[in-house]
Amino acid sequence: MASKKTDDNSFEQAILNSLKSSICLLDEKGNIEFVNSSWFDFAKENNAVIEKISEGCNYLEVCDNAKGDDKELARQAAAGIRSVIAGEKDEFELEYPCHSPSMERWFLARVTLYLNSENSSSLKVIVFHIDITKQKQGEKTLSESEEMFKSYMEKAPVGIFVADGEGRFIDVNPEACRMRGFTREELFNSKITDIIPSESWHMTREHFKKLQEEGRAEGTLKGKRKDGTTFWYDNLAVKINEDLYISFQTDVTKRIESEEKFRTLFEQNILSIYLHDFEGNIIDVNNEACSQLGYSYNELIEMTVFDFIYPRESGGNLSKDELLRLWNGMELGERTTLEDMHQRKDGSVFYVEVSTGVISYNNENVFMALVKDITARKEAEERIKYLSFYDSLTGLYNRNFLNEDMERKDTIRQLPISIIMVDLNGLKLVNDTYGHIVGDEVLKITAEILKKSCRKEETIARYGGDEFVIFLPQTNEEEVKIICDRIKNNSSNVYVREIPVSLALGWGVKNNAEKDIEEVMTEAEDNMHKQKLAEGKSVRSAVLKALLKTLEAKSYETEEHSQRMLTVAWQIGKKLGLQDTELDRLSLLITLHDIGKVNISERILVKDASLTDEEWEEIRKHPEIGYRITRATEEFSHVAKDILAHHERWDGKGYPQGLKEKEIPLLARITSIADAYDVMSNGRPYKKAMLKEEIIEEFRRCAGTQFDPELVEIFVEVLEDRGSN
């Protein structure tokens, strides 16, 4: 879509193309004769415009035939244009939304008539599309915050002005209207500049500059009422964002210095307010101050502010002398804001923000302090500061702090510099077996081992999920070896849930300034990986043995049970002609098939009565748990899928995947037969052992449903070959 260009109208078109408003020129029938450049930007916001509207088409017909969500708006637009063409209206306006990929946009469509100067009988229609998104966004922001501010706005004893980024008022409260002598309607859409006397321009500009730069400005300014008279007011202005400002104004002229007006401001304020003299003696307080400090009114007016300001020697921010110097340097109307700590009657301490200034009260200059409890904010700041330097789980330094510390201390004066890299072996196996809660416990214990093994001046950091780094300035090779040996000794014979805590260590040393600290880190990491590789298999085997030992202690999954299963399974495998590698894999599968039960309650595993539905749900989880455990170890991962499938049924009614027939791995089918046979032949406390004939009958009954029918026949042959039960 492109605008028409003719020699006759090139100048006019250039002017129209330079305008920010989108302009479309129609003839008296609604045909589009011209669109300016801004129309293209507008068109991008509405796919219907792009697809259907182009120069030469009939705008009214497009609107009449619109479909979907926009059809009603389009028809309203067509009706409005026709009413203007017919002379029923001088102009027509319509606000409507459209959606771009990034945001909702709002436009104002304005339709007016135009008579060609060369041909007065040639009627033209001009359609303007003006972007009013900012206005709408301002309205939306105000609407969202209206409920929160409504009560305070209506009851507040101070004038509250809400202005947009251009200084235009978008809301005022009743006190603001009374203070200025305007109605709310008169103040709406007027500007700050409309109510400032000329002699106060410089002061107001400085105030606004501070507000722009710091987001907050306080001071005493001169204002103008509707009747032209001027007055002074204390102003606290806050910048919410680039398009929203709030100003809290208190008239401090004699007209409102009466006791009634002052007490209204004083008592209804949501902040604690103190009036005190230049020596800190309290003259008056409001109810919020009494509630905040826990003292009665009569107690407080007999005190000084120094009785509850937390002393600097105990951790407070300002000393008494500093405050006295600050107060004595302030003049009437001047205000300042500071942060400090106050102490309640019960001894508890809290953070406060104090906005204080000199006012005239009963014909004397005194201080009025507005106190806000900012404890929650300060604690949040401290928490953020803590998290930026510490690992929240172990309490050790985090990687960010370590990097900064290494950069700061990587100097000649600190040589030799050593780095120890520590890796916690088997953490993934622990997480997959017992869950991340136990894994976190192992990490915490590891952190304690490292702290116990190192000196206080050494930086210990959690570097990654299962990795730790110890940074040791002024530490040579002999010293770092001693620390590594100490870590190994302190971690030996430490167990969590029967699993040994095993650490792989590697170290590197920087003896000269030319060696890069990153090279030392890499050296330590390489040495750690070498040790981890050398010890990894034995560590995982130790963990697995611990798991099997734990399982045997809490269930019927004894070593004898596994051996009996293995005998039967091997005989079936031999008859099937399995290779030695497959028989070895079958042996490992039999050993580990119920390893997932290590995470199930002993109460359920040894229960001598029928299990509840909830208990069966727990039992059915053990193939998946066993799958995760074995998959986490390189030596056992090749039987993980067999473990996952050893409770599947031939008819597809098993668990956890519902596999059927030969979708079930062969070794898993053999394991299920061997497991069932051992239970039948040896019994359980809740079920007596069966005779061989009964076992054979039961297996043949379940062939083709629970068990592979071909394997059942092979198993029966094995059983008959073995003689009596």
XYZ file of C-alpha atoms in Angstrom:
725
model
C 0.000 0.000 0.000
C 1.524 3.322 -1.014
C 0.308 6.906 -1.002
C -0.527 8.595 -4.283
C 2.011 11.114 -5.465
C 1.246 13.796 -8.091
C 3.145 16.886 -9.084
C 0.164 19.111 -8.277
C -0.221 17.924 -4.759
C 3.354 16.989 -3.836
C 3.731 19.941 -1.462
C 0.444 19.235 0.301
C 1.267 15.527 0.442
C 4.686 16.270 1.903
C 3.013 18.275 4.656
C 0.489 15.503 5.321
C 3.214 12.851 5.315
C 5.158 14.818 7.939
C 2.236 14.696 10.399
C 2.239 12.091 13.170
C -1.532 11.591 12.907
C -2.660 8.928 10.430
C -4.727 10.622 7.682
C -6.996 9.029 5.085
C -8.797 11.131 2.439
C -12.145 9.836 1.078
C -14.420 11.106 -1.659
C -18.158 11.652 -1.124
C -18.781 7.957 -1.875
C -16.264 6.702 0.636
C -13.517 5.732 -1.829
C -9.974 6.150 -0.511
C -8.069 8.794 -2.485
C -5.018 9.338 -0.325
C -3.288 8.050 2.836
C -0.238 9.680 4.426
C 2.945 7.996 5.677
C 1.728 7.748 9.280
C -1.162 5.652 8.015
C 1.318 2.817 7.359
C 2.401 2.761 11.019
C -1.257 2.750 12.023
C -1.978 -0.074 9.543
C 0.681 -2.273 11.103
C -1.425 -2.338 14.271
C -4.480 -3.858 12.536
C -4.253 -6.845 10.163
C -7.705 -6.094 8.779
C -6.459 -2.703 7.584
C -3.437 -4.226 5.886
C -5.430 -6.966 4.160
C -8.537 -5.028 3.107
C -7.892 -1.291 2.921
C -5.790 0.212 0.179
C -6.020 3.300 -1.975
C -8.857 3.103 -4.426
C -11.026 0.739 -2.370
C -14.251 1.865 -0.697
C -13.685 2.478 3.025
C -17.412 2.277 3.815
C -17.845 -1.077 2.084
C -14.876 -2.530 3.947
C -16.390 -1.361 7.245
C -19.851 -2.680 6.331
C -18.434 -6.131 5.539
C -16.163 -6.410 8.560
C -16.360 -9.636 10.519
C -15.113 -10.992 13.803
C -14.486 -8.956 16.941
C -14.063 -5.675 15.038
C -17.303 -5.724 13.044
C -19.357 -3.604 15.466
C -16.677 -0.909 15.694
C -16.277 -0.935 11.900
C -20.001 -0.454 11.355
C -20.095 2.376 13.881
C -17.266 4.016 11.938
C -19.153 3.639 8.638
C -22.324 5.063 10.163
C -20.403 8.040 11.551
C -18.744 8.800 8.202
C -22.096 8.654 6.403
C -23.662 11.029 8.950
C -20.852 13.546 8.312
C -21.205 13.209 4.500
C -24.965 13.681 4.813
C -24.434 16.876 6.803
C -26.106 15.437 9.910
C -22.951 16.036 11.950
C -20.061 18.465 11.584
C -17.639 15.779 12.733
C -17.572 12.292 14.169
C -15.207 10.634 16.692
C -14.725 7.021 17.725
C -12.227 5.495 20.174
C -11.216 1.905 19.555
C -8.481 -0.573 20.560
C -6.271 -2.692 18.376
C -3.591 -5.178 19.281
C -0.008 -5.189 18.082
C 2.393 -8.079 18.765
C 3.847 -6.174 21.715
C 0.997 -4.227 23.311
C -2.580 -3.011 23.172
C -2.874 0.298 21.270
C -5.744 2.803 21.336
C -6.702 5.206 18.566
C -9.138 8.088 18.189
C -10.812 8.203 14.761
C -11.980 11.736 13.877
C -13.958 12.403 10.682
C -14.418 15.921 9.180
C -15.483 17.423 5.820
C -13.178 19.196 3.418
C -14.155 21.266 0.365
C -11.600 21.417 -2.415
C -10.478 25.054 -2.885
C -10.377 24.613 -6.670
C -13.749 22.933 -6.872
C -16.067 23.934 -4.042
C -18.601 21.341 -5.117
C -16.044 18.560 -4.641
C -16.760 17.144 -1.215
C -13.958 15.326 0.566
C -13.895 13.458 3.877
C -10.797 13.430 6.049
C -10.342 10.558 8.506
C -7.743 11.144 11.228
C -6.398 8.297 13.399
C -4.701 9.706 16.501
C -2.709 7.437 18.823
C -4.172 7.917 22.333
C -2.403 4.921 23.868
C -0.578 6.999 26.485
C -3.825 8.580 27.589
C -5.498 5.187 27.859
C -2.542 3.724 29.722
C -2.721 6.611 32.168
C -6.436 5.955 32.644
C -5.762 2.239 33.187
C -3.008 2.884 35.728
C -5.240 5.277 37.622
C -8.148 2.806 37.510
C -6.037 -0.021 38.930
C -4.831 2.093 41.822
C -8.121 3.887 42.436
C -9.511 1.435 44.988
C -6.296 1.472 47.023
C -6.132 5.253 47.150
C -9.853 6.063 47.266
C -10.332 5.900 51.015
C -7.146 7.804 51.844
C -7.698 10.321 49.059
C -11.171 11.184 50.335
C -10.251 11.345 54.047
C -6.683 12.627 53.965
C -6.183 15.962 55.754
C -3.593 16.981 53.165
C -4.085 18.043 49.582
C -3.213 15.236 47.185
C -2.528 15.954 43.541
C -1.942 13.179 40.987
C -0.295 14.389 37.774
C 0.883 12.784 34.540
C 4.307 13.192 32.969
C 3.338 16.514 31.381
C 2.296 18.012 34.711
C -1.429 17.717 33.973
C -3.654 16.785 36.925
C -5.502 13.487 36.524
C -6.892 13.346 40.065
C -7.203 15.527 43.158
C -8.802 14.982 46.544
C -11.334 17.234 48.316
C -8.664 18.890 50.508
C -6.714 19.855 47.391
C -9.805 21.543 45.963
C -10.505 23.386 49.203
C -6.895 24.508 49.519
C -6.877 25.964 45.995
C -10.461 27.189 45.866
C -11.205 25.201 42.697
C -13.773 22.510 42.055
C -12.539 19.067 41.130
C -13.783 19.560 37.565
C -11.837 22.813 37.248
C -8.585 21.212 38.426
C -8.928 18.176 36.158
C -6.747 18.528 33.044
C -5.289 21.816 34.241
C -1.521 21.898 34.759
C 0.759 22.531 37.704
C 1.894 25.727 35.970
C -1.678 27.042 36.138
C -1.615 27.227 39.952
C 1.900 28.586 40.529
C 2.460 32.343 40.938
C 5.143 33.869 38.723
C 7.395 34.812 41.672
C 7.607 31.110 42.644
C 8.705 29.756 39.259
C 12.397 29.359 40.087
C 11.767 27.597 43.388
C 9.224 25.245 41.810
C 11.565 24.346 38.911
C 14.327 23.357 41.369
C 11.839 21.298 43.326
C 10.682 19.488 40.168
C 14.285 18.903 39.044
C 15.042 17.139 42.325
C 11.873 15.100 41.948
C 12.949 13.978 38.464
C 16.487 13.059 39.550
C 15.825 11.489 42.960
C 12.220 10.328 42.660
C 11.251 12.324 45.757
C 11.271 15.985 46.696
C 10.259 17.900 49.804
C 10.100 21.591 50.469
C 7.989 24.653 51.107
C 6.524 26.260 47.987
C 4.213 29.137 47.130
C 0.864 28.370 45.516
C -1.964 30.309 43.901
C -5.677 30.023 44.655
C -8.522 30.484 42.177
C -9.174 34.018 43.495
C -5.553 34.999 42.760
C -4.338 35.057 46.356
C -1.146 33.172 47.228
C -0.242 30.896 50.128
C 2.618 28.690 51.346
C 2.455 24.937 51.579
C 4.742 22.070 52.572
C 5.065 19.748 49.598
C 6.134 16.100 49.528
C 6.225 14.876 45.920
C 6.858 11.277 44.864
C 7.650 10.025 41.386
C 5.753 6.777 40.777
C 6.987 6.405 37.180
C 7.737 8.628 34.193
C 4.030 9.242 33.644
C 2.719 9.447 37.209
C 3.528 11.802 40.108
C 1.821 12.263 43.474
C 2.119 15.435 45.513
C 1.099 15.688 49.182
C 0.548 19.330 50.087
C -0.070 20.865 53.515
C -1.114 24.473 53.790
C 1.191 26.114 56.344
C -0.186 29.637 56.195
C -1.829 31.209 59.244
C -5.284 30.345 57.914
C -4.743 26.653 58.619
C -2.367 26.918 61.566
C -5.359 26.774 63.852
C -5.358 23.949 66.397
C -8.305 22.180 64.788
C -6.656 21.886 61.382
C -3.310 20.938 62.862
C -4.853 18.227 65.094
C -6.672 16.748 62.086
C -3.382 16.376 60.243
C -1.647 15.226 63.395
C -4.071 12.550 64.603
C -5.287 11.070 61.333
C -1.849 10.572 59.808
C -0.943 6.953 59.225
C 2.650 7.711 60.279
C 3.956 8.260 63.806
C 4.373 11.998 64.459
C 6.504 13.635 67.143
C 6.766 17.307 67.994
C 9.964 18.111 69.865
C 12.149 21.114 70.570
C 15.734 21.720 69.452
C 17.027 19.748 72.460
C 14.909 16.679 71.714
C 12.303 17.193 74.460
C 8.967 15.771 73.307
C 6.122 18.295 73.112
C 3.395 16.185 71.541
C 2.852 12.821 69.827
C -0.011 11.175 67.945
C -1.725 7.870 68.725
C 0.297 6.025 66.071
C 3.527 7.033 67.823
C 2.255 5.610 71.124
C 1.235 2.387 69.408
C 4.547 2.095 67.547
C 6.732 2.524 70.645
C 4.494 0.839 73.227
C 4.410 3.850 75.572
C 1.363 5.774 76.746
C 0.857 9.393 75.733
C 1.646 10.610 79.265
C 4.869 8.592 79.338
C 6.112 9.924 75.997
C 5.578 13.618 76.712
C 7.837 13.231 79.760
C 10.640 11.764 77.604
C 13.145 12.984 75.030
C 13.575 11.429 71.599
C 16.981 10.186 72.759
C 15.204 7.859 75.203
C 14.049 5.678 72.287
C 16.563 6.465 69.526
C 18.848 3.420 69.462
C 22.331 4.619 70.527
C 25.093 4.629 67.964
C 27.452 2.676 70.228
C 24.887 -0.169 70.179
C 24.449 -0.125 66.406
C 22.319 2.949 65.731
C 23.041 5.284 62.822
C 23.383 8.698 64.456
C 24.778 9.938 67.754
C 23.060 12.502 69.948
C 25.661 15.162 69.068
C 25.186 14.561 65.332
C 21.420 14.967 65.613
C 21.723 18.135 67.694
C 24.082 19.674 65.122
C 21.686 18.700 62.325
C 18.664 20.265 64.048
C 20.422 23.495 64.963
C 21.442 23.995 61.344
C 17.848 23.862 60.056
C 15.504 26.803 59.503
C 11.738 27.227 59.392
C 10.193 25.300 56.486
C 13.315 23.203 55.882
C 12.927 19.426 55.975
C 15.249 16.444 55.828
C 14.860 12.663 55.743
C 17.095 10.126 57.423
C 17.115 6.475 58.439
C 17.739 5.364 62.005
C 16.784 2.733 64.586
C 14.266 3.114 67.418
C 13.768 0.990 70.515
C 10.343 0.072 71.887
C 9.399 -0.012 75.543
C 9.803 -3.807 75.543
C 13.413 -3.452 74.302
C 12.812 -4.576 70.708
C 14.532 -2.554 68.005
C 13.151 -1.584 64.588
C 14.312 0.443 61.591
C 12.636 3.763 60.836
C 12.593 6.450 58.162
C 12.252 9.873 59.796
C 11.089 12.876 57.795
C 11.679 15.889 60.032
C 11.481 19.622 59.644
C 10.995 22.912 61.450
C 7.419 24.198 61.715
C 5.714 27.009 63.597
C 3.637 25.631 66.484
C 1.997 27.882 69.064
C 4.178 30.724 67.813
C 7.367 28.751 68.398
C 9.675 26.925 66.009
C 9.671 23.214 66.791
C 10.458 20.002 64.959
C 7.765 17.769 63.515
C 9.048 14.262 62.795
C 7.044 11.786 60.704
C 8.276 8.285 61.459
C 7.693 5.259 59.248
C 8.583 1.697 60.287
C 10.792 0.314 57.476
C 11.926 -2.859 59.250
C 10.448 -5.150 56.603
C 12.205 -3.215 53.841
C 15.557 -3.233 55.652
C 15.300 -6.943 56.415
C 14.533 -7.596 52.761
C 17.572 -5.542 51.770
C 19.751 -7.486 54.209
C 18.342 -10.736 52.872
C 19.127 -9.715 49.304
C 22.611 -8.693 50.381
C 23.084 -12.049 52.122
C 21.866 -14.008 49.088
C 24.228 -12.071 46.832
C 27.226 -13.430 48.775
C 26.091 -16.668 50.445
C 24.651 -20.009 49.439
C 21.266 -20.211 51.175
C 21.421 -23.992 51.717
C 24.889 -24.483 53.214
C 25.639 -21.016 54.564
C 28.950 -21.036 52.672
C 29.974 -18.255 50.312
C 28.546 -18.539 46.801
C 30.291 -18.510 43.445
C 29.839 -14.765 42.927
C 31.581 -13.938 46.200
C 34.369 -16.438 45.475
C 35.078 -14.856 42.091
C 35.231 -11.372 43.627
C 37.386 -12.576 46.514
C 39.822 -14.308 44.156
C 40.065 -11.207 41.989
C 40.622 -8.994 45.046
C 43.297 -11.189 46.633
C 45.131 -12.285 43.497
C 48.196 -10.170 44.346
C 51.900 -10.741 44.820
C 51.515 -10.107 48.542
C 49.227 -13.147 48.858
C 51.586 -15.628 47.111
C 51.662 -18.584 47.195
C 47.926 -18.993 46.492
C 46.310 -22.436 46.577
C 42.914 -23.627 45.398
C 41.185 -26.871 46.393
C 38.307 -28.195 44.292
C 35.973 -30.596 46.129
C 33.311 -32.778 44.504
C 30.640 -34.645 46.454
C 30.523 -38.158 44.998
C 27.163 -39.841 44.438
C 24.901 -36.831 45.102
C 22.698 -37.631 42.106
C 22.296 -41.200 43.349
C 21.280 -39.935 46.794
C 18.794 -37.468 45.267
C 17.283 -40.145 43.020
C 17.086 -42.639 45.893
C 16.015 -40.629 48.911
C 14.951 -37.339 47.357
C 16.441 -33.857 47.397
C 15.727 -33.318 51.098
C 18.274 -36.003 51.994
C 20.562 -34.735 49.221
C 20.438 -31.289 50.831
C 21.310 -32.884 54.174
C 24.419 -34.441 52.597
C 25.412 -31.035 51.175
C 25.039 -29.392 54.592
C 27.129 -32.101 56.268
C 29.783 -31.684 53.571
C 29.856 -27.935 54.238
C 30.387 -28.604 57.967
C 33.232 -31.027 57.180
C 34.957 -28.395 55.049
C 34.527 -25.660 57.680
C 35.865 -27.999 60.347
C 38.889 -28.855 58.186
C 39.891 -25.299 57.210
C 41.132 -22.169 58.933
C 38.783 -19.232 59.542
C 40.600 -16.943 57.130
C 40.140 -19.332 54.185
C 37.270 -18.785 51.764
C 35.012 -21.822 51.335
C 32.365 -21.534 48.631
C 29.721 -23.743 47.097
C 30.767 -23.530 43.462
C 28.025 -25.604 41.830
C 25.439 -28.265 42.599
C 27.860 -30.767 44.140
C 31.134 -28.827 43.860
C 32.947 -26.734 46.443
C 36.032 -24.519 46.142
C 38.436 -23.534 48.904
C 40.542 -20.434 48.196
C 43.738 -20.294 50.275
C 45.982 -17.210 49.968
C 49.471 -17.501 51.460
C 49.288 -21.315 51.405
C 51.997 -23.507 49.851
C 51.903 -27.085 48.538
C 52.784 -28.742 51.855
C 50.070 -26.815 53.678
C 47.399 -27.529 51.079
C 48.218 -31.272 51.232
C 47.720 -31.186 54.999
C 44.309 -29.538 54.564
C 43.277 -32.117 51.941
C 44.299 -34.966 54.264
C 42.322 -33.319 57.070
C 39.228 -33.147 54.849
C 39.600 -36.823 53.904
C 39.984 -37.849 57.545
C 37.030 -35.756 58.702
C 34.787 -37.174 55.968
C 35.685 -40.838 56.569
C 33.060 -42.885 58.405
C 30.455 -40.140 57.960
C 27.124 -41.562 56.776
C 23.711 -40.195 55.849
C 20.979 -42.848 55.717
C 23.620 -45.587 55.576
C 25.260 -43.879 52.584
C 28.900 -42.848 53.057
C 29.832 -39.222 52.458
C 32.588 -39.423 49.838
C 34.589 -36.432 48.581
C 36.912 -36.199 45.562
C 39.663 -33.575 45.992
C 42.025 -31.792 43.650
C 44.331 -28.845 44.209
C 46.547 -26.368 42.411
C 49.091 -23.764 43.536
C 50.139 -20.385 42.151
C 53.772 -19.683 43.122
C 54.494 -16.710 40.859
C 52.670 -13.628 39.616
C 52.856 -14.709 35.963
C 50.580 -17.716 36.499
C 46.917 -16.916 35.873
C 44.529 -17.718 38.725
C 42.145 -19.377 36.238
C 44.955 -21.762 35.336
C 45.242 -22.720 39.019
C 41.488 -23.326 39.158
C 41.661 -25.536 36.063
C 44.578 -27.457 37.534
C 42.638 -28.100 40.749
C 39.555 -29.179 38.792
C 41.552 -31.576 36.568
C 43.178 -33.202 39.602
C 39.794 -33.518 41.280
C 38.320 -35.243 38.210
C 41.242 -37.692 38.112
C 40.583 -38.690 41.709
C 36.836 -38.861 41.076
C 37.432 -41.143 38.075
C 39.747 -43.379 40.076
C 37.398 -43.695 43.053
C 34.035 -43.293 41.363
C 33.239 -46.955 40.777
C 34.089 -48.008 44.319
C 32.054 -45.116 45.724
C 28.986 -46.056 43.708
C 29.385 -49.705 44.665
C 29.607 -48.706 48.319
C 26.456 -46.624 47.980
C 24.634 -49.491 46.284
C 25.694 -51.970 48.959
C 24.459 -49.562 51.594
C 21.119 -49.340 49.817
C 20.796 -53.131 49.575
C 21.726 -53.463 53.241
C 19.089 -50.894 54.163
C 16.487 -52.690 52.031
C 17.296 -56.059 53.603
C 16.943 -54.605 57.087
C 13.469 -53.183 56.428
C 11.843 -55.846 54.184
C 11.829 -59.444 52.975
C 14.284 -58.614 50.185
C 17.115 -60.662 51.726
C 20.244 -61.939 50.059
C 18.803 -65.478 50.297
C 15.686 -64.336 48.438
C 17.864 -62.951 45.628
C 19.951 -66.155 45.472
C 16.849 -68.365 45.199
C 15.464 -66.141 42.459
C 18.816 -66.173 40.683
C 18.941 -70.006 40.637
C 15.525 -70.271 38.979
C 16.184 -67.364 36.603
C 19.501 -68.842 35.471
C 17.888 -72.201 34.741
C 15.231 -70.500 32.611
C 17.921 -68.460 30.858
C 20.011 -71.558 30.131
C 17.026 -73.324 28.558
C 16.429 -70.207 26.436
C 20.071 -70.322 25.306
C 21.027 -66.901 26.692
C 24.636 -65.829 26.208
C 26.918 -65.396 29.231
C 26.688 -61.594 28.960
C 22.897 -61.780 29.146
C 23.073 -64.200 32.080
C 25.396 -61.781 33.890
C 22.945 -58.967 33.190
C 20.122 -61.182 34.497
C 22.102 -61.771 37.708
C 22.521 -58.023 38.235
C 18.837 -57.472 37.516
C 17.809 -60.088 40.099
C 20.119 -58.458 42.666
C 18.731 -54.972 42.082
C 15.149 -55.600 40.953
C 13.529 -54.318 44.168
C 16.116 -51.630 45.023
C 13.369 -49.013 44.623
C 11.685 -50.286 47.797
C 14.435 -48.613 49.822
C 12.306 -45.453 49.765
C 9.093 -47.156 50.927
C 8.034 -47.257 54.560
C 9.064 -50.376 56.477
C 5.553 -50.462 57.945
C 4.184 -51.131 54.457
C 6.922 -53.552 53.373
C 6.462 -55.945 56.319
C 2.724 -55.506 56.859
C 1.117 -58.926 57.569
C -2.354 -57.865 56.435
C -3.906 -56.638 53.222
C -2.594 -53.323 51.983
C -4.881 -50.305 51.616
C -5.316 -48.551 48.262
C -2.942 -45.803 49.417
C -0.328 -48.380 50.491
C -0.582 -50.169 47.137
C 0.026 -46.818 45.440
C 3.262 -46.504 47.427
C 4.332 -50.065 46.544
C 3.694 -49.490 42.841
C 6.215 -46.627 42.835
C 9.232 -48.854 43.495
C 9.979 -49.858 39.840
C 10.253 -46.173 38.892
C 12.413 -45.387 41.928
C 14.649 -48.341 41.116
C 14.879 -47.139 37.514
C 16.069 -43.686 38.645
C 18.614 -45.160 41.076
C 20.242 -47.530 38.602
C 20.105 -45.080 35.735
C 22.204 -42.675 37.842
C 25.117 -45.149 37.995
C 27.171 -46.055 34.948
C 27.787 -49.643 36.105
C 24.081 -50.456 36.562
C 22.287 -48.243 34.049
C 22.009 -51.090 31.488
C 19.448 -52.911 33.705
C 17.423 -49.772 34.534
C 14.718 -50.442 31.908
C 14.413 -54.089 33.009
C 13.898 -52.948 36.624
C 11.255 -50.475 35.449
C 9.359 -53.309 33.687
C 9.627 -56.232 36.147
C 6.042 -55.735 37.402
C 4.448 -55.450 33.947
C 1.950 -58.191 32.982
C 1.603 -60.175 29.762
C -1.994 -58.893 29.368
C -0.950 -55.225 29.774
C -2.539 -54.766 33.213
C 0.740 -54.377 35.088
C 2.565 -51.244 36.181
C 3.976 -48.634 35.819
C 3.791 -48.369 31.986
C 1.084 -50.876 31.115
C 3.332 -52.761 28.660
C 2.050 -56.054 27.276
C 3.392 -59.244 25.751
C 6.793 -58.824 24.107
C 6.824 -55.076 24.701
C 8.055 -56.193 28.122
C 11.844 -56.856 28.062
C 12.682 -60.598 28.174
C 14.803 -60.379 31.325
C 12.019 -58.513 33.114
C 9.571 -61.319 32.165
C 11.973 -63.927 33.566
C 12.453 -61.883 36.761
C 8.712 -61.630 37.402
C 8.382 -65.455 37.178
C 11.382 -66.049 39.465
C 10.105 -63.484 41.994
C 6.582 -64.969 42.062
C 7.962 -68.502 42.416
C 10.098 -67.587 45.414
C 7.149 -65.989 47.206
C 4.951 -69.035 46.460
C 7.539 -71.604 47.498
C 8.817 -69.867 50.645
C 5.751 -67.953 51.749
C 5.418 -64.746 53.748
C 4.050 -64.051 57.233
C 0.724 -63.230 55.609
C 0.797 -66.180 53.143
C 1.867 -69.811 53.658
C 4.212 -71.666 51.282
C 2.656 -73.724 48.425
C 3.419 -77.267 47.218
C 5.087 -77.781 43.840
C 1.869 -79.092 42.254
C -0.003 -76.038 43.522
C 2.697 -73.744 42.153
C 2.606 -75.356 38.714
C -1.204 -75.153 38.643
C -1.086 -71.449 39.666
C 1.494 -70.549 36.988
C -0.467 -72.347 34.247
C -3.631 -70.571 35.378
C -1.842 -67.198 35.076
C -0.085 -68.028 31.773
C -1.184 -65.576 29.100
C -2.488 -63.090 31.651
C 0.171 -62.339 34.245
C 3.073 -64.292 32.760
C 4.568 -65.005 29.316
C 2.957 -68.401 28.392
C 6.091 -69.676 26.622
C 8.291 -68.818 29.607
C 5.772 -70.510 31.938
C 6.159 -73.795 30.054
C 9.951 -73.496 30.185
C 9.732 -72.705 33.912
C 7.468 -75.746 34.507
C 10.080 -77.915 32.758
C 12.753 -76.425 35.056
C 10.582 -77.095 38.081
C 9.845 -80.685 37.069
C 13.554 -81.289 36.334
C 14.359 -80.215 39.915
C 12.324 -83.029 41.410
C 10.319 -82.616 44.590
C 9.416 -79.195 45.954
